[in-house]
Rosetta silent file (secondary structure, phi, psi, omega in degrees, C-alpha in Angstrom):
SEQUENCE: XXXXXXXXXXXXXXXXXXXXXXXXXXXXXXXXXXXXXXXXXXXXXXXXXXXXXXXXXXXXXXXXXXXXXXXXXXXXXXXXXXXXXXXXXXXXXXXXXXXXXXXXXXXXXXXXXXXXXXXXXXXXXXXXXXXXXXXXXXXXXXXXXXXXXXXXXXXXXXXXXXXXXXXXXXXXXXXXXXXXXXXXXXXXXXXXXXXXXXXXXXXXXXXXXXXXXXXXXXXXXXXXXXXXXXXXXXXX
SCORE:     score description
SCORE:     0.000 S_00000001
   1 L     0.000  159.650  173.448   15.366   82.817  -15.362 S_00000001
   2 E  -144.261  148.428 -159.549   13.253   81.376  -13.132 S_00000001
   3 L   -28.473  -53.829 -166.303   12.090   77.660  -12.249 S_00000001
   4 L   -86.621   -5.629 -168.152    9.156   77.643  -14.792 S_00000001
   5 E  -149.980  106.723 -158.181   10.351   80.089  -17.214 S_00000001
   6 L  -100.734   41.921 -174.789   13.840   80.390  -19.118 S_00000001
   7 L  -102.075  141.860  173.355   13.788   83.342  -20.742 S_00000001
   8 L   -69.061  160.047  166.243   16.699   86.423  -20.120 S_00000001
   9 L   -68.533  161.826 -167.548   15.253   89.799  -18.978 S_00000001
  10 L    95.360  -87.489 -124.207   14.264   91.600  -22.134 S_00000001
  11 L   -68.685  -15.125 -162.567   13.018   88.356  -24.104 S_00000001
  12 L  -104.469  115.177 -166.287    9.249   88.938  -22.484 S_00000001
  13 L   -92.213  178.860 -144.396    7.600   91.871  -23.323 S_00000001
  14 L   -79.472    0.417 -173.906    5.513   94.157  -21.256 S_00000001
  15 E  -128.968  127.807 -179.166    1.943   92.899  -22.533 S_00000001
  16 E  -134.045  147.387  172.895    1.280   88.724  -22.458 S_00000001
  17 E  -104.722  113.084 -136.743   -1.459   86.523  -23.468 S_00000001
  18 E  -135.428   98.371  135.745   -2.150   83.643  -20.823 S_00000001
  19 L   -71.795  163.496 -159.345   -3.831   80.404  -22.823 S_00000001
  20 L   -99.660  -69.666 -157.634   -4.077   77.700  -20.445 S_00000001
  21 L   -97.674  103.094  158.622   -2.970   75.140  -23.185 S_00000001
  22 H     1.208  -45.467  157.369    0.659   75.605  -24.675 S_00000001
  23 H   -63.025  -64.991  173.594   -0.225   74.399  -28.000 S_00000001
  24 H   -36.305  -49.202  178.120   -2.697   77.289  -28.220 S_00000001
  25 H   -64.628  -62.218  179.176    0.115   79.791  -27.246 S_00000001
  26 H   -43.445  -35.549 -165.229    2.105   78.487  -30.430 S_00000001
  27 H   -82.455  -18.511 -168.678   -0.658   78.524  -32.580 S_00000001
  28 H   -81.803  -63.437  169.860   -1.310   82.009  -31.378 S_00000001
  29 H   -51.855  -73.512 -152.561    2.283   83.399  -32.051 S_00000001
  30 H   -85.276   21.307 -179.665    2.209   82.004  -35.368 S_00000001
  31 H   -88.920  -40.695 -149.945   -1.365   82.952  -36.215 S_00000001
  32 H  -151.645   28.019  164.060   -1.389   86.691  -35.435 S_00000001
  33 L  -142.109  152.936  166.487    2.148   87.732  -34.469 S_00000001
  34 E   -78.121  136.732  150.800    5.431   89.102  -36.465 S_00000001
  35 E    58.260   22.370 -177.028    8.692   87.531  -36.241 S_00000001
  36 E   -72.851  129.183  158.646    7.798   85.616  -33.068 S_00000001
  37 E  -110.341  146.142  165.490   10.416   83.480  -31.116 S_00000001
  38 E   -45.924  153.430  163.417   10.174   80.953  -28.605 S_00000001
  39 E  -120.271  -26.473  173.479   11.792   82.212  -25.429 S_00000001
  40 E  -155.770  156.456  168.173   10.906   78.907  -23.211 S_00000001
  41 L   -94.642  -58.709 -170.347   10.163   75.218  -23.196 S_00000001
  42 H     5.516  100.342  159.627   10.411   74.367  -19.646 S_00000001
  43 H    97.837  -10.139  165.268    7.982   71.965  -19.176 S_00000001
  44 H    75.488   18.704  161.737    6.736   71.843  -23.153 S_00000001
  45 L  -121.684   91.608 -152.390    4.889   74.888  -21.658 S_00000001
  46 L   -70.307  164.854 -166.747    5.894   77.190  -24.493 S_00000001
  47 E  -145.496  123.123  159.920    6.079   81.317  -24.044 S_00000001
  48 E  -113.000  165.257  147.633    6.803   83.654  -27.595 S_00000001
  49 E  -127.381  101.047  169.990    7.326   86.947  -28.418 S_00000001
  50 E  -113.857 -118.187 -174.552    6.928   88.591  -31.439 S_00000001
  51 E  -141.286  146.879  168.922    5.021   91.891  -32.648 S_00000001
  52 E  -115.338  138.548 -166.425    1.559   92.861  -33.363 S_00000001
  53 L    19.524  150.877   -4.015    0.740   95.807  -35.451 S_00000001
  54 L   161.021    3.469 -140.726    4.446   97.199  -34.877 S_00000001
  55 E  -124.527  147.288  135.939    3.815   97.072  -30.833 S_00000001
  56 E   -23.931  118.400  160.360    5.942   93.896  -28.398 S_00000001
  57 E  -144.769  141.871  159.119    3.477   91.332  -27.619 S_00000001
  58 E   -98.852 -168.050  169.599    4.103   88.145  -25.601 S_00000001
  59 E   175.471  106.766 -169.406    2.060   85.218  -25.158 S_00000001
  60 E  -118.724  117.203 -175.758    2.630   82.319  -22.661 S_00000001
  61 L   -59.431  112.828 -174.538    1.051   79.264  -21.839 S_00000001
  62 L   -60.927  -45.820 -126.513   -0.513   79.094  -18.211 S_00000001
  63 L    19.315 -176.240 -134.851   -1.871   75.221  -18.045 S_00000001
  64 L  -120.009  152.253 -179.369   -5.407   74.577  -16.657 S_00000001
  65 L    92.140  156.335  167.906   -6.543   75.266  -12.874 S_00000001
  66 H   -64.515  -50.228  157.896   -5.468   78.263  -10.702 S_00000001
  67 H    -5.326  -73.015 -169.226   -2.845   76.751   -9.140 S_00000001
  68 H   -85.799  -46.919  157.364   -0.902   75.983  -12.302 S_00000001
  69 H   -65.433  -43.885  174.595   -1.753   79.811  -13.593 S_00000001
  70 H   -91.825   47.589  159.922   -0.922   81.489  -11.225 S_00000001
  71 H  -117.914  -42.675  165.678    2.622   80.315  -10.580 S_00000001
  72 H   -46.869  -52.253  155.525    3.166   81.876  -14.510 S_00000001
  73 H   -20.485  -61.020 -163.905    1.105   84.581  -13.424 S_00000001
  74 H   -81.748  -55.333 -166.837    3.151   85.547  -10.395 S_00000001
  75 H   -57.823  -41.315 -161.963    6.830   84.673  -12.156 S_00000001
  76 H   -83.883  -32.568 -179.573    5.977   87.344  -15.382 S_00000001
  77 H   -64.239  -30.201 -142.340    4.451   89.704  -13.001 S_00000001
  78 H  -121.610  -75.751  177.296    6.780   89.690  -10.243 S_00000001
  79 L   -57.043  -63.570 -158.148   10.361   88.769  -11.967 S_00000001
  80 L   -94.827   13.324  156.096   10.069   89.800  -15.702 S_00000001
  81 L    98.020  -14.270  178.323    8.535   93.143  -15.258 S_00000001
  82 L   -57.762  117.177 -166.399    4.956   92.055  -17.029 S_00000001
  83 L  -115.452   11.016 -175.597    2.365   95.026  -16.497 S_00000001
  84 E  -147.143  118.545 -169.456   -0.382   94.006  -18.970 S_00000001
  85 E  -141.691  147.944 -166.410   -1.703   89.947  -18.936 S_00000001
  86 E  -151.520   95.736 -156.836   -5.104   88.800  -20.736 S_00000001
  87 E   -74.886  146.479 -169.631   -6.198   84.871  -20.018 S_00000001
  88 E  -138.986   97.089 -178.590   -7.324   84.205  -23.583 S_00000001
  89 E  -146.218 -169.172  167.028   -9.271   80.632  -23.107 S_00000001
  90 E  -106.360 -178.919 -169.230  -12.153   78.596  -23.358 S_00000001
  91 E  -157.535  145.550 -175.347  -15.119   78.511  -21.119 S_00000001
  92 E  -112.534  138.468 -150.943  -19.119   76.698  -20.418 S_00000001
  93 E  -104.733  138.000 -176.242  -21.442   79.363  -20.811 S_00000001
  94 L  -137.963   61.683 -171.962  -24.569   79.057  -18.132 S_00000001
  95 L  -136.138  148.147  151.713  -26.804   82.339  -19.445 S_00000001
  96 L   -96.810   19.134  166.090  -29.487   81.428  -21.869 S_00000001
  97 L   -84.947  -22.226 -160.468  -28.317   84.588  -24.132 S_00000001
  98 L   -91.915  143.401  171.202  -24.711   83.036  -24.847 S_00000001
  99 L  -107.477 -179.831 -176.492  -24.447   80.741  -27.862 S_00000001
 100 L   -76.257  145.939  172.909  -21.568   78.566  -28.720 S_00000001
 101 L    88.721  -38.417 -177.206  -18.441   80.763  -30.317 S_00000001
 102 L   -53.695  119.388 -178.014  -19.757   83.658  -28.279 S_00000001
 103 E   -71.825  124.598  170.122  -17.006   85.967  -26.609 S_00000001
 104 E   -99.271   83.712 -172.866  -17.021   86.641  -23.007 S_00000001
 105 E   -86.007  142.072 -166.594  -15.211   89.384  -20.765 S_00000001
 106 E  -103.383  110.691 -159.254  -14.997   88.579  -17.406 S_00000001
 107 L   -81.241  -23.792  164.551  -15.611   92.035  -15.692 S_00000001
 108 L  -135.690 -171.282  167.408  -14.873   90.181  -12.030 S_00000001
 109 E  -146.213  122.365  161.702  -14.701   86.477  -11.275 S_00000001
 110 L   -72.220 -177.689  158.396  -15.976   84.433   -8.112 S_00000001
 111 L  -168.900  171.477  171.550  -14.653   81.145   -7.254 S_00000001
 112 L  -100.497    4.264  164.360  -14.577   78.046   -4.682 S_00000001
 113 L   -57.551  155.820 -157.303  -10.827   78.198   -4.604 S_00000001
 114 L  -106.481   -7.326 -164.730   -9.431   78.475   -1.094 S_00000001
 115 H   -54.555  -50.355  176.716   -6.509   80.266   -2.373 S_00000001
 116 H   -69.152  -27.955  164.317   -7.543   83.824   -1.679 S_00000001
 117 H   -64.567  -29.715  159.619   -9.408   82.677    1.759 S_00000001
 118 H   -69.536  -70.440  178.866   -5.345   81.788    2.379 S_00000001
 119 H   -40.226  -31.670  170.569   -4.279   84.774    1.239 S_00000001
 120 L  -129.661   54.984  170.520   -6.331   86.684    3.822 S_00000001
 121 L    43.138   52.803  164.374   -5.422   84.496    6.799 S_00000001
 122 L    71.218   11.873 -175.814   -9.410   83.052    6.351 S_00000001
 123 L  -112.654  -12.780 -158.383  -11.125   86.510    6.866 S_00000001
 124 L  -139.351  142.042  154.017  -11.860   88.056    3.671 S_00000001
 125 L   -91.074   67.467 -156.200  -13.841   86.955    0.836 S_00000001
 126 L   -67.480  156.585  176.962  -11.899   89.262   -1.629 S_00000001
 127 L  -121.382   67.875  162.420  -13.288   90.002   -5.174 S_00000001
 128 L    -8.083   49.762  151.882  -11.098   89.585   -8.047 S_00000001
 129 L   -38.583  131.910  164.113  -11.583   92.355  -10.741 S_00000001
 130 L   -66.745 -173.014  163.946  -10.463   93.076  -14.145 S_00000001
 131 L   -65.433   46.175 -162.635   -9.120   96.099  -15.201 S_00000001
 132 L    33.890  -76.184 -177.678  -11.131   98.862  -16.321 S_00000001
 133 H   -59.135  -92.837 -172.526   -8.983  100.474  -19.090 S_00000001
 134 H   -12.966  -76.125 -160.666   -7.979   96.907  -20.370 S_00000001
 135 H   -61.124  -41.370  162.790  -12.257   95.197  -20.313 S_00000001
 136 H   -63.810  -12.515  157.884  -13.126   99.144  -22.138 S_00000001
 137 H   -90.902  -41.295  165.528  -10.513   98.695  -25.203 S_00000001
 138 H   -54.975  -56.529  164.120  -11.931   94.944  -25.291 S_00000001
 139 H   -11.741  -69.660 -158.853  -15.309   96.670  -25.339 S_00000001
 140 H   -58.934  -37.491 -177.341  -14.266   98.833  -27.932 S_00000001
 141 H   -53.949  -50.748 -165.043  -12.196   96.299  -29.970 S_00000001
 142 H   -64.980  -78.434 -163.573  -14.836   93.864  -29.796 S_00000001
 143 H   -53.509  -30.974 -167.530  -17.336   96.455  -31.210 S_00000001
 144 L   -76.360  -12.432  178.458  -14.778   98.148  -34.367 S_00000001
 145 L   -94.720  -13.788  176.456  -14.776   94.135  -35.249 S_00000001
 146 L    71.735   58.169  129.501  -18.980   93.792  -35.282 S_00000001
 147 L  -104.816  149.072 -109.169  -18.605   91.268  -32.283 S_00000001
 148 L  -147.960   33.876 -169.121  -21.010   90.839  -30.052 S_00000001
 149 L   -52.346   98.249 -178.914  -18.886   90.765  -26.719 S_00000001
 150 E   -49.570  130.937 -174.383  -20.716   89.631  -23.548 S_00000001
 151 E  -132.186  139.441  157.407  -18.961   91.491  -20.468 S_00000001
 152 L   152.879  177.423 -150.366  -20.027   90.063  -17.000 S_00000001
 153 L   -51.638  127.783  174.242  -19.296   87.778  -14.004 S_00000001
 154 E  -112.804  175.561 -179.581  -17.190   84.816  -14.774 S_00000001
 155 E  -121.021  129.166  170.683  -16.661   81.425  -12.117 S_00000001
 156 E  -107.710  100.634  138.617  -13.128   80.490  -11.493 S_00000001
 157 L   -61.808  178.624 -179.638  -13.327   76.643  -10.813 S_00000001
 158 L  -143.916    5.752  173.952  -11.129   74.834   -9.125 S_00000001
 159 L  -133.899  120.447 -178.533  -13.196   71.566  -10.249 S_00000001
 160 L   -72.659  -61.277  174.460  -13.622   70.464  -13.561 S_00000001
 161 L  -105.008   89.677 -166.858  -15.728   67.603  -12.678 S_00000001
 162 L  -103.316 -175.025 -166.014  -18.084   68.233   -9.452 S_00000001
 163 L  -140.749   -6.821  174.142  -20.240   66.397   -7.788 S_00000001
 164 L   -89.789  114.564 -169.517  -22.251   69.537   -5.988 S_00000001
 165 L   -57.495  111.314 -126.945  -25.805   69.340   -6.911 S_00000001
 166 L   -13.592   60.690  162.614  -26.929   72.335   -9.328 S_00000001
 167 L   -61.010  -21.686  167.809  -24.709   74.485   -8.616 S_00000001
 168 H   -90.535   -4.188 -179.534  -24.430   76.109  -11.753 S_00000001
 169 H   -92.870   20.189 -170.992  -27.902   76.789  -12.292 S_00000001
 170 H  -105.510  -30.541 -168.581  -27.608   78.477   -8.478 S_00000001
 171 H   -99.858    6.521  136.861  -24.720   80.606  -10.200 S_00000001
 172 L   -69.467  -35.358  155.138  -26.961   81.270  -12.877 S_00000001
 173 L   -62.325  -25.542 -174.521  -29.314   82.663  -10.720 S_00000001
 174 L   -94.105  -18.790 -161.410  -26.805   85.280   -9.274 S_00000001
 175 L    97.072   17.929  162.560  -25.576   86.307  -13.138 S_00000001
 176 L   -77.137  145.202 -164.825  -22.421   84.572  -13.798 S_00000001
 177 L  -118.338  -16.958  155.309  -22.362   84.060  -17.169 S_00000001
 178 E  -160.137  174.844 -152.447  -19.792   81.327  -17.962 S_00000001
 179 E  -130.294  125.969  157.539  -17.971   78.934  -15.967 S_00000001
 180 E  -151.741 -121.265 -173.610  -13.614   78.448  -16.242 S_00000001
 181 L  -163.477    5.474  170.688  -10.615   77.687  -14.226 S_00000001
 182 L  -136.351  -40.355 -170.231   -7.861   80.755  -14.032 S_00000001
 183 H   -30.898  -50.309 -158.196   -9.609   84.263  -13.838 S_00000001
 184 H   -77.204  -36.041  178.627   -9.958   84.868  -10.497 S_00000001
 185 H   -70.786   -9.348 -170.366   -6.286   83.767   -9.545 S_00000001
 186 H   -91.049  -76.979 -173.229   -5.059   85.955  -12.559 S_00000001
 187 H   -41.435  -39.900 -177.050   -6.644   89.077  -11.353 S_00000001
 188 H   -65.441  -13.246 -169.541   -5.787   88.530   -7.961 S_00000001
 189 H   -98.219  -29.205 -155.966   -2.207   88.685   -8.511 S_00000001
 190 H   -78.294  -47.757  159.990   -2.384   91.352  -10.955 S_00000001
 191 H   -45.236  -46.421  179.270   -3.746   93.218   -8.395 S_00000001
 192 H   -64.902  -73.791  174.707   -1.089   92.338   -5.967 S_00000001
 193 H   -47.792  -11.807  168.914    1.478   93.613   -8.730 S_00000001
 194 L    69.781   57.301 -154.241   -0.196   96.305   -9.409 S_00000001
 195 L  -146.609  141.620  162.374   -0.738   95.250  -13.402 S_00000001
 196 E   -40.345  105.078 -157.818   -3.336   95.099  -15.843 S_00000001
 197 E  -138.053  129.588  166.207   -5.491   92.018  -15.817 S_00000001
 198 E  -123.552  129.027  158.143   -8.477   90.574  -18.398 S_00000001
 199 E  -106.959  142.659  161.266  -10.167   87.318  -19.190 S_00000001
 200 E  -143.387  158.559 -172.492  -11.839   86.808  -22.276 S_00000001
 201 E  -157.683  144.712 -166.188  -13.032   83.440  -23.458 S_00000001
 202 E  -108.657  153.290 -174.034  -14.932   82.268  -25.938 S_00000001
 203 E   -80.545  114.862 -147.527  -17.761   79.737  -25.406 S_00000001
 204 E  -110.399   11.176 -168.468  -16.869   76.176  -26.341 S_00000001
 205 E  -168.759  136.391  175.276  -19.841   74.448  -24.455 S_00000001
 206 E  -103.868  120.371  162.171  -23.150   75.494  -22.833 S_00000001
 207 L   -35.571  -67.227 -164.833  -23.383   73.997  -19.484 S_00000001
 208 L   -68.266  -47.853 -167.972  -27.340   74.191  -19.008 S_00000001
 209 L   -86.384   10.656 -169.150  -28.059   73.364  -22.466 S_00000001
 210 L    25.028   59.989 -156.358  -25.580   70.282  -23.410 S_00000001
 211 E  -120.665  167.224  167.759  -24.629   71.504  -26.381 S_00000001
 212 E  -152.863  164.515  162.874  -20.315   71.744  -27.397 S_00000001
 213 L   -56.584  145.580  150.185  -18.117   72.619  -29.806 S_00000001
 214 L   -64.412  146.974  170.391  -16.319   69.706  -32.192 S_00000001
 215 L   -64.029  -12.135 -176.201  -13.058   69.704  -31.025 S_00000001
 216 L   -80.228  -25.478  163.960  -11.704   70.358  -34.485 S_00000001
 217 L   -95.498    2.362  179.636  -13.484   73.868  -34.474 S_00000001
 218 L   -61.969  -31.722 -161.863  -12.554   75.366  -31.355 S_00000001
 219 H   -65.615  -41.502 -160.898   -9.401   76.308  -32.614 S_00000001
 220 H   -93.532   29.782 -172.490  -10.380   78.270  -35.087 S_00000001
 221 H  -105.856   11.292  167.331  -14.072   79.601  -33.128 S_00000001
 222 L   -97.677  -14.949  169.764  -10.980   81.305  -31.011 S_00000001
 223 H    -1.177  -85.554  173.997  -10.164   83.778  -33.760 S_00000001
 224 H   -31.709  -70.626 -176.987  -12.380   86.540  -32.780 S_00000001
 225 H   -42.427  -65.661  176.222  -11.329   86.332  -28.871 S_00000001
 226 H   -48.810  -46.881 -179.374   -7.485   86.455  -29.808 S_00000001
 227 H   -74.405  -42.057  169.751   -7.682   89.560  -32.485 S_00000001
 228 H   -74.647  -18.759 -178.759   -9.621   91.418  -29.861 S_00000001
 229 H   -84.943   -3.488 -170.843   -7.421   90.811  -26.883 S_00000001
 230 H   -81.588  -36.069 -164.398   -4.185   91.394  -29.129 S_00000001
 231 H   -62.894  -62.877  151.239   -6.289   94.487  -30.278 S_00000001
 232 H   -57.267   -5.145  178.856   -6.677   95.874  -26.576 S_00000001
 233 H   -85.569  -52.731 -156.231   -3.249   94.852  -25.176 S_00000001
 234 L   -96.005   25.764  152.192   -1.660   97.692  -28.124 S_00000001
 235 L   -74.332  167.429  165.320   -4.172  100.696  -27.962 S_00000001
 236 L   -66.194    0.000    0.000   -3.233  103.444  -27.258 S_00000001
């Protein structure tokens, strides 16, 4: 066990699904997995396991900001042995091609987090990549489902609510393509562990265009996202 996570070795399995919000991971086990159990509370930030097609799948709740992900992040990578993790969230889309509901893989992610600027004693502006293998079976997944997955540059905030004057339409100018709050700290560790790392998020809001989801459909405008990343955690 470990502070944030009470699960025995074993109960976690070697592929996880990192929602932000806890309620999402439950709805997620009991949407799209066999025979899933709880494994942890700690903190009412629940973690299952069950099975997908026949294959181990976990799926553990993160909570929002880098910070708060990557201390789950580090404990399944680092403690329980986790070699394949895929942030499954929501996201504000700043492209004028993405529409609301539209699925997003984030093939790297910038951010204004200082964390990684820590991480390399203030010298390196490192660059947080997915996974190859992993973002080509979402490709792939994506496409055997007739979904229409957008793969390119995501924003790792570290601010929800800013006050720096159009900055997203300056990070629309470079090609980031939606705006969230864990990728880049997810990858980075994944890296460090030497493990498999993806975001994919579907768009619940367009930044430039001030348009949003009701909150009553997001759950189920996450569908799509979730069947392809469950889809790309078990190929083969």
């Amino acid at each position: 066990m470990t502070a944030h996570i009470s699960a025995e070795p074993g109960d976690i399995a070697e592929s996880v699904l990192l929602p932000g919000d806890p309620l999402r991971a439950k709805w997620i086990a009991e949407t799209f997995l066999d025979d899933a159990s709880c494994y942890t509370e700690v903190r009412n930030m629940f973690g299952f396991t069950g099975t997908y097609k026949g294959r181990r799948v976990s799926v553990q709740g993160t909570g929002m900001g880098q910070p708060s992900a990557s201390i789950y992040t580090h404990e399944l990578l680092d403690v329980y042995g986790v070699r394949t993790v895929v942030r499954v969230g929501s996201a504000g889309a700043i492209h004028d091609d993405i529409e609301l509901r539209d699925v997003v893989a984030g093939i790297g992610a910038s951010t204004n987090s200082s964390m990684n600027r820590i991480r390399f004693n203030g010298v390196v502006d490192y660059a947080p990549v997915a996974d190859f293998g992993l973002l080509r079976a979402s490709v792939d997944a994506a496409a055997a489902r007739g979904v229409n997955l957008h793969v390119g540059q995501l924003y790792s905030s570290d601010t929800f609510y800013t006050d720096a004057p159009d900055v997203e339409s300056k990070l629309a100018d470079y090609g980031i393509l939606a705006i969230e709050m864990e990728a880049a700290a997810i990858y980075t560790l994944a890296a460090k562990f030497k493990a498999r790392a993806l975001a994919l998020c579907t768009i619940s809001d367009h930044i430039l265009k001030g348009t949003e989801l009701p909150a009553a459909d997001r759950q189920e405008s996450f569908s799509e996202m979730v069947e392809i990343a469950l889809d790309a955690v078990t190929a083969e």
